[in-house]
Amino acid sequence: MIDIEKIRKDFPILNEKVYGKSLVYLDNGATTQKPQQVIDAICECYAHYNSNIHRGVHFLSNKATDIHEKSRETIREFINADSSEELIFTAGTTESINLLAYSWGDFCVEEGDEILVSEMEHHSNLVPWQLLCERKGAKFKYIPFDDNGVLSSDFDSLINEKTKLVCVNHVSNALGTINPIKDIIEKAHAKGVKVLVDAAQSIQHIKVDVKDLDCDFLVFSGHKIYGPTGTGILYGKKDLLNAMSPWQSGGEMIETVSLDKTTFNVLPFKFEAGTPNYVGNIALGRAIEYVNEIGIDNIEKYEADLLKYAHEKLSSIPSLKIYGNAENKASLISFLIEGTHPYDIGTLLDRMGIAVRTGTHCAETVMQHFDIPGTIRASFAIYNTKKDIDDLYEGLLKITKMLGL
Amino acid sequence: MIDIEKIRKDFPILNEKVYGKSLVYLDNGATTQKPQQVIDAICECYAHYNSNIHRGVHFLSNKATDIHEKSRETIREFINADSSEELIFTAGTTESINLLAYSWGDFCVEEGDEILVSEMEHHSNLVPWQLLCERKGAKFKYIPFDDNGVLSSDFDSLINEKTKLVCVNHVSNALGTINPIKDIIEKAHAKGVKVLVDAAQSIQHIKVDVKDLDCDFLVFSGHKIYGPTGTGILYGKKDLLNAMSPWQSGGEMIETVSLDKTTFNVLPFKFEAGTPNYVGNIALGRAIEYVNEIGIDNIEKYEADLLKYAHEKLSSIPSLKIYGNAENKASLISFLIEGTHPYDIGTLLDRMGIAVRTGTHCAETVMQHFDIPGTIRASFAIYNTKKDIDDLYEGLLKITKMLGL
Amino acid sequence: MTIQEKQQDIIDEFSVFDDWMDKYSYIIELGAEMPALDSKYQTEDNLIKGCQSKVWFHADYIDGKIVFEADSDAIITKGIAAILVRVFSNETPKDIIDADLDFIDVLGLKQHLSPTRSNGLLSMLKQVKIYALAFSNK
Amino acid sequence: MTIQEKQQDIIDEFSVFDDWMDKYSYIIELGAEMPALDSKYQTEDNLIKGCQSKVWFHADYIDGKIVFEADSDAIITKGIAAILVRVFSNETPKDIIDADLDFIDVLGLKQHLSPTRSNGLLSMLKQVKIYALAFSNK
Ligand SMILES: Cc1ncc(COP(=O)(O)O)c(C=O)c1O
Ligand SMILES: Cc1ncc(COP(=O)(O)O)c(C=O)c1O
């Protein structure tokens, strides 16, 4: 069970006033707020044991290294990976995907090959593949979705012997759809095709188990799961990561260098060039511990309830249209108010202290599908309450009145 | 003038005990400690206005964006760049250089071209160029240094019409040499060749003015100048950056996307893919302000004095040999004790609470030059004192006694 | 009326609202009142980059003065554009270039000035000044 | 003596030092006393990866028992290697595989156990166990 009052106390920003009003933060899809525990983990490191990790012989360096690697282990356990060698620390989802597109892509994709991407991807899981296809003369194909925001179920008809990778998000950041990842992976694997799961919008909301999913790669950002900015994870199956060439070079990812020749370190260091964001990575581990303390299953249940409530409330506004009506949804509602621009609604909600995101949410292909300029998106996290949704609802009623709708 | 007692109070970690002894932190070349002001800037952001930057319409997002861009402006002023568009936020020196090696390198370097790198580079400014040369069939050449650690002055004889770039650090992290960057740039420019300056070990110690230097690119890491981990800067002249293709893709660096075609945002966003480490970047701005409050000229003078003192003290130990005896040095001393391995010395110093780095310092070509397995490196920052150096000196005396030297 | 006077007029009009809702209602009213821009001027060229909503600014140079017309698909943006049109239209390039922009602050619209992509005001002001510069060279 | 007994012996020896300097002096002494490894065994194959100093472990399998010899270019590392040689040499693969490694903690050498590249102890222990596994399959 969730003790929401206790949880809310963990997040100092929830006491903020915006234009003199209490903050109602419903922009969690963009980034989540941080519990004091995570902020403290950062301060603790800088105030007591900050030191560059790896290769150091002194006490602080060893301590920071140990805690850093313990954090990797915490995250490994959280996603149920076999080995912490399979977890690469990155700067975020976007970097994780770019690493793959360059390292895996440049060496595994050839002219005439195909990459299959869903039509509802965040730009970060679309453009790197588009550019890879350009570099390689490969074909960029996409899995369409229907007007409810559900991916075409016979997507495997798009797979052929040229297909090298399927890239799909677990939860859509623009529609909230929970995609049937496990099914997609099974069908792709049946045809010998690898699958990358973008878990940027699922990891903080629902259980993600890489072993159960059997995904080949999985990526997410730290800042969207109560962790610090500048952190992220690339999970990959060990044999795939081992076969990949390094991408960025320099620092700990190197074994030996001479002016003639360089050899590289083992996993996971092979992909971690330069001084890592070790303080961020340590704090990300603390964020995952925080999620564990509440329990991801509890979070899933609580947020599902919240989402159901939000759907009911918002649907009762006649001029409001929801985009994304899949049966399986998580964490967010995208909508428009008839005859208005999302920017207007966002601006007016803002003046009431209600933070939502408006625009294309870096998912322009979704907007193109519906031929709309963007949506208003209210996205939830563990500290949101029904009262937040009531505030949003009341705010929207006021606004429709203001706009004479 | 420097008020060292006041400065030391700003750094909470300096109160740490290591094995019950007061910490003497002389590993600043690896990473510097953080003043409370920087730690507070991080907490302040997470506790009061954390929100994903750019494109947000709400109050917190605007506030975070404004402060983020103000931070870029602070850094611009610090290095005296013409425009803040010329400053790209990266994850660190290593990422800055990799960005260049891929984005500039892949489009400007062709088969048969040459890249000229100094023999005293950190791996991060060597391996990316080595790999670029491999990808392109270009030639990797190097500027040798002499046994004092001084770069060959007729290095421009190595430049020919095939040379595309000279890559050299401002201050060597293994030897402490201050390289005559301005002269190198002038000579390279006279032959129409661009220059990348690795300022990772100079930016925190001596005045760096990109306009005065007239460098084409300059890079450094936030964590080495009292800022947070996971931050860094790539400075580039505007026309060069504009001519470069994007590297990583996704997020704010995109202008519009469709399933067929993508166009990119303007500078500096074009190179900032995904959610930036905005909290880190904001705190880096605060770190630079901290340096400004003390004054980089004051820092330079104070540390030069410290280095002189350290040289005198350490030179008086008969079995001690200093590597790097250039006339112009900054911030660090690399040395060995005859008949011992650096690891032994580092381990024993550590037990006395003295943190130094031992090993190759990611500059193996320097070690190969002298045919040594590594060095012991004591590297200084603004909060170090002559007492720290005395402690190091006494510690080394004890160790030589223990080892029967 | 000078630019300065027009700005003062608008400041006076806004000063009667002590509630943000009234202020925004007024902006919305201003937006609703401004005639739509002829669709032939709703071109890629006239589109202002850096706004989340679409904003078009069209400028004519008549007898040494610039005449602005504008439109937007968002009503608040259109209202703000209407304010700018009112202040800057029928002025000489030089006066526009020299104009002080503090009135934005006074109106309490500063949050629209953020240098982000979603907030159009800064981009609109920039565009107005760019037009003025362009015409001042004629 | 069993591995356990040898470990206890070493713990006893170390327990007389209440000062880290004496303890490290002793480790250095152990390093100095261990004969150099024949240079023909100082091979790439015998080199242990993941240490800042060079460490070689050579193993022979004689009458069902493993005989270790080791060397290092750093004296502290060599001293630690000497402790491992003393504990694990002349033992059966099975006993080595089953051995408890808590004595490292007790000796106060835990900081050498960090899974970093600079600290060799963990890599040495791993290598000892790898040899034992390899010979146990023979
Ligand atoms: C001269 C030099 N260049 C590059 C680097 C790499 O910096 P980072 O690890 O922060 O990317 C360092 C840091 O050790 C350095 O000293
Ligand atoms: C589904 C999805 N993928 C990728 C990203 C990019 O994440 P980041 O900006 O943290 O790299 C996001 C974040 O907006 C997202 O929602």
Coordinates of C-alpha atoms and ligand atoms in Angstrom, one line a residue, chain A residues 52 249-252 273-276, chain B residues 29-31 90-98 120-125 168-174 198-202 204 219-224 230-232 332 361-363 377, ligand 1:
Chain A
N52 CA 37.4 10.2 -9.3
S249 CA 36.9 6.5 -26.6
G250 CA 39.2 7.8 -23.9
G251 CA 39.6 7.2 -20.2
E252 CA 38.6 4.0 -18.4
A273 CA 34.5 6.7 -22.0
G274 CA 35.9 9.5 -19.9
T275 CA 35.1 10.3 -16.3
P276 CA 31.6 8.9 -15.7
Chain B
G29 CA 44.1 16.4 -11.5
A30 CA 41.7 13.5 -11.4
T31 CA 38.8 15.6 -10.0
T90 CA 28.7 18.0 -23.1
A91 CA 29.2 15.3 -20.4
G92 CA 32.9 16.2 -20.2
T93 CA 36.2 16.7 -22.0
T94 CA 36.0 13.1 -23.4
E95 CA 32.6 13.6 -24.9
S96 CA 33.5 17.0 -26.3
I97 CA 36.5 15.4 -28.1
N98 CA 34.4 12.5 -29.4
M120 CA 51.9 14.0 -24.2
E121 CA 48.1 13.7 -24.7
H122 CA 45.6 12.2 -22.3
H123 CA 44.0 9.1 -24.0
S124 CA 40.9 11.1 -24.4
N125 CA 42.6 13.4 -26.8
V168 CA 47.2 19.4 -28.0
N169 CA 46.6 20.0 -24.4
H170 CA 47.1 23.3 -22.8
V171 CA 48.6 21.7 -19.6
S172 CA 49.7 18.1 -19.6
N173 CA 48.0 16.0 -16.9
A174 CA 51.0 13.8 -16.6
D198 CA 42.4 20.3 -24.5
A199 CA 42.0 22.7 -21.6
A200 CA 41.0 20.0 -19.1
Q201 CA 44.1 20.8 -16.9
S202 CA 44.4 24.5 -17.6
Q204 CA 41.0 25.7 -13.4
V219 CA 37.3 21.6 -24.5
F220 CA 37.2 21.0 -20.7
S221 CA 35.4 19.1 -18.0
G222 CA 33.2 20.6 -15.3
H223 CA 34.3 18.3 -12.5
K224 CA 37.9 19.4 -12.8
G230 CA 28.8 14.7 -16.0
T231 CA 29.4 18.2 -17.3
G232 CA 31.8 19.7 -19.9
L332 CA 51.1 19.2 -10.5
H361 CA 47.2 9.0 -15.6
C362 CA 45.6 7.9 -18.9
A363 CA 48.7 9.2 -20.7
R377 CA 51.2 12.5 -9.2
Ligands
LIG1 C1 44.4 16.7 -20.2 C2 43.1 15.9 -20.1 N1 42.3 15.6 -21.1 C3 41.2 14.9 -21.0 C4 40.8 14.4 -19.8 C5 39.5 13.6 -19.7 O1 38.5 14.3 -19.0 P1 37.2 13.6 -18.6 O2 37.5 12.3 -18.0 O3 36.6 14.5 -17.6 O4 36.4 13.4 -19.8 C6 41.6 14.6 -18.7 C7 41.2 14.1 -17.3 O5 41.8 13.3 -16.8 C8 42.8 15.4 -18.8 O6 43.6 15.6 -17.7

